[in-house]
Amino acid sequence: MDHRPFEDWLLAEEPLTTQQKRALAAHLQVCPSCSALAEVNLSLRAVRQAEPPAGFVNRFQVRLEAQRKAMRRRNVLGFVLLAVSAVVLLVGLTWPALEAAVESPVDLLGSWLASLTNLWASLQVLFHAGSVLLRVAPGFVPGYLWMILLFAFTGWSAVWVLSLKKAAKVLQGV
Ligand SMILES: [Zn+2]
């Protein structure tokens, strides 16, 4: 059996004339090979149509961006809630002092100034002691002491940030 024109017609993408269609249909009825090819062709076309339509990727990206925005908004909301609750907690804890401040702002200002002066004085003493130590015995303050201080500070900061994040998650209900 000669399949030549029919195979070409099946594989070609151009539309067939009515006469060609009729001839092809007649051949497919008697030729299992060409009808199998026609079936494969049909399923291939179906697969091609099932591919994401144009603009699908675009829409997907738009949706992804919207989700990201919503997440960012939730993060901001969580942070605001955290900040507000921190302020509330702080106010609650320091309420006696605040009450005193409301009643006698001048007194509190005075005690603040006094504590600031104290802090400054102790810092000066520390600096002085440090500089004396460095001048008298440069080898007395080992280098690793600074490393230990740096590590301690870094670790403390990490713990603080982590606890903030955890609190934010709890607030978001995650
Ligand atoms: Zn055939």
Short mmCIF file of C-alpha atoms and ligand atoms in Angstrom, two decimals:
data_model
loop_
_atom_site.label_atom_id
_atom_site.label_comp_id
_atom_site.label_asym_id
_atom_site.label_seq_id
_atom_site.Cartn_x
_atom_site.Cartn_y
_atom_site.Cartn_z
CA MET A 1 0.00 0.00 0.00
CA ASP A 2 1.28 3.46 -0.82
CA HIS A 3 1.09 5.80 2.21
CA ARG A 4 3.08 8.62 0.70
CA PRO A 5 0.65 11.49 0.30
CA PHE A 6 -1.33 10.53 3.43
CA GLU A 7 1.72 10.43 5.73
CA ASP A 8 2.80 13.80 4.41
CA TRP A 9 -0.69 15.20 4.94
CA LEU A 10 -0.79 13.85 8.49
CA LEU A 11 2.59 15.28 9.41
CA ALA A 12 2.13 18.58 7.61
CA GLU A 13 0.55 21.41 9.53
CA GLU A 14 -1.14 22.97 6.51
CA PRO A 15 -4.90 22.53 6.26
CA LEU A 16 -6.11 20.00 3.71
CA THR A 17 -8.55 20.59 0.91
CA THR A 18 -11.95 18.93 1.11
CA GLN A 19 -10.89 16.44 -1.51
CA GLN A 20 -7.66 15.59 0.36
CA LYS A 21 -9.60 15.21 3.61
CA ARG A 22 -11.99 12.80 1.97
CA ALA A 23 -9.13 10.77 0.47
CA LEU A 24 -7.30 10.70 3.78
CA ALA A 25 -10.41 9.54 5.66
CA ALA A 26 -10.90 6.76 3.15
CA HIS A 27 -7.26 5.69 3.48
CA LEU A 28 -7.34 5.79 7.28
CA GLN A 29 -10.31 3.40 7.27
CA VAL A 30 -8.26 0.73 5.49
CA CYS A 31 -4.69 1.53 6.66
CA PRO A 32 -3.85 0.69 10.32
CA SER A 33 -0.39 2.23 9.96
CA CYS A 34 -1.66 5.64 8.87
CA SER A 35 -4.56 5.62 11.35
CA ALA A 36 -2.04 4.93 14.13
CA LEU A 37 0.01 7.85 12.87
CA ALA A 38 -3.11 10.01 12.83
CA GLU A 39 -3.85 9.05 16.43
CA VAL A 40 -0.31 9.89 17.56
CA ASN A 41 -0.61 13.16 15.70
CA LEU A 42 -3.85 13.97 17.49
CA SER A 43 -2.44 13.24 20.95
CA LEU A 44 0.68 15.29 20.14
CA ARG A 45 -1.52 18.20 19.20
CA ALA A 46 -3.45 17.79 22.47
CA VAL A 47 -0.19 17.89 24.44
CA ARG A 48 0.89 20.99 22.57
CA GLN A 49 -2.39 22.65 23.46
CA ALA A 50 -1.96 21.67 27.11
CA GLU A 51 1.24 23.71 27.31
CA PRO A 52 0.89 26.84 29.44
CA PRO A 53 -0.80 29.50 27.36
CA ALA A 54 1.01 32.72 26.62
CA GLY A 55 1.02 35.03 29.62
CA PHE A 56 0.79 32.19 32.10
CA VAL A 57 4.32 32.80 33.41
CA ASN A 58 3.54 36.47 33.63
CA ARG A 59 0.39 35.86 35.67
CA PHE A 60 2.28 33.44 37.88
CA GLN A 61 4.93 36.06 38.58
CA VAL A 62 2.28 38.67 39.33
CA ARG A 63 0.65 36.31 41.82
CA LEU A 64 4.00 35.48 43.39
CA GLU A 65 4.77 39.19 43.74
CA ALA A 66 1.36 39.77 45.37
CA GLN A 67 2.03 36.94 47.82
CA ARG A 68 5.43 38.41 48.65
CA LYS A 69 3.85 41.80 49.23
CA ALA A 70 1.25 40.26 51.54
CA MET A 71 4.02 38.49 53.44
CA ARG A 72 5.99 41.72 53.76
CA ARG A 73 2.86 43.45 55.02
CA ARG A 74 2.39 40.68 57.59
CA ASN A 75 6.02 41.08 58.65
CA VAL A 76 5.57 44.81 59.09
CA LEU A 77 2.37 44.22 61.04
CA GLY A 78 4.16 41.71 63.24
CA PHE A 79 6.97 44.16 63.86
CA VAL A 80 4.54 46.95 64.74
CA LEU A 81 2.68 44.63 67.11
CA LEU A 82 5.98 43.63 68.67
CA ALA A 83 7.05 47.24 69.08
CA VAL A 84 3.69 48.21 70.57
CA SER A 85 3.72 45.31 73.01
CA ALA A 86 7.32 46.10 73.93
CA VAL A 87 6.33 49.69 74.66
CA VAL A 88 3.31 48.52 76.66
CA LEU A 89 5.49 46.10 78.59
CA LEU A 90 8.10 48.78 79.21
CA VAL A 91 5.47 51.25 80.37
CA GLY A 92 3.93 48.58 82.61
CA LEU A 93 7.27 47.69 84.14
CA THR A 94 8.40 51.25 84.65
CA TRP A 95 5.00 52.62 85.56
CA PRO A 96 5.94 53.51 89.16
CA ALA A 97 8.90 55.52 87.88
CA LEU A 98 6.77 57.05 85.14
CA GLU A 99 4.10 57.96 87.66
CA ALA A 100 6.74 59.68 89.70
CA ALA A 101 7.91 61.41 86.55
CA VAL A 102 4.41 62.65 85.79
CA GLU A 103 4.06 63.88 89.34
CA SER A 104 7.48 65.44 89.59
CA PRO A 105 9.17 65.72 86.23
CA VAL A 106 11.89 67.95 87.61
CA ASP A 107 12.91 65.36 90.20
CA LEU A 108 13.13 62.61 87.62
CA LEU A 109 15.08 64.81 85.25
CA GLY A 110 17.44 65.47 88.14
CA SER A 111 17.88 61.76 88.89
CA TRP A 112 18.35 61.02 85.18
CA LEU A 113 21.02 63.64 84.97
CA ALA A 114 22.58 62.24 88.14
CA SER A 115 22.66 58.71 86.73
CA LEU A 116 24.01 60.01 83.42
CA THR A 117 26.76 61.82 85.30
CA ASN A 118 27.43 58.64 87.26
CA LEU A 119 27.64 56.63 84.06
CA TRP A 120 29.97 59.17 82.50
CA ALA A 121 32.14 59.18 85.61
CA SER A 122 32.40 55.40 85.69
CA LEU A 123 33.16 55.32 81.97
CA GLN A 124 35.92 57.86 82.52
CA VAL A 125 37.31 55.78 85.34
CA LEU A 126 37.22 52.69 83.13
CA PHE A 127 38.90 54.51 80.25
CA HIS A 128 41.48 55.91 82.58
CA ALA A 129 42.18 52.51 84.10
CA GLY A 130 42.38 51.01 80.64
CA SER A 131 44.75 53.63 79.32
CA VAL A 132 46.93 53.37 82.42
CA LEU A 133 47.05 49.61 82.00
CA LEU A 134 47.94 49.96 78.35
CA ARG A 135 50.62 52.54 79.10
CA VAL A 136 52.14 50.79 82.08
CA ALA A 137 52.00 47.25 80.77
CA PRO A 138 50.90 46.96 77.13
CA GLY A 139 51.12 43.21 77.39
CA PHE A 140 48.89 43.13 80.43
CA VAL A 141 45.64 43.33 78.45
CA PRO A 142 45.78 40.26 76.28
CA GLY A 143 44.49 40.49 72.75
CA TYR A 144 42.11 37.65 73.23
CA LEU A 145 40.24 39.61 75.90
CA TRP A 146 38.96 41.91 73.14
CA MET A 147 38.06 38.87 71.08
CA ILE A 148 36.11 37.42 74.01
CA LEU A 149 34.28 40.72 74.50
CA LEU A 150 33.52 40.89 70.76
CA PHE A 151 32.25 37.30 70.76
CA ALA A 152 30.11 37.92 73.82
CA PHE A 153 28.62 41.02 72.25
CA THR A 154 27.97 39.26 68.94
CA GLY A 155 26.39 36.29 70.68
CA TRP A 156 24.22 38.54 72.78
CA SER A 157 23.09 40.47 69.68
CA ALA A 158 22.31 37.21 67.87
CA VAL A 159 20.23 35.96 70.79
CA TRP A 160 18.42 39.26 70.93
CA VAL A 161 17.65 39.28 67.20
CA LEU A 162 16.55 35.63 67.34
CA SER A 163 14.20 36.27 70.23
CA LEU A 164 12.78 39.26 68.34
CA LYS A 165 12.15 37.05 65.31
CA LYS A 166 10.55 34.36 67.43
CA ALA A 167 8.32 36.89 69.11
CA ALA A 168 7.36 38.26 65.69
CA LYS A 169 6.45 34.74 64.55
CA VAL A 170 4.34 34.14 67.64
CA LEU A 171 2.58 37.44 67.06
CA GLN A 172 1.88 36.49 63.46
CA GLY A 173 0.41 33.20 64.61
CA VAL A 174 2.87 31.14 62.55
ZN ZN B 1 -1.38 4.30 4.99
#
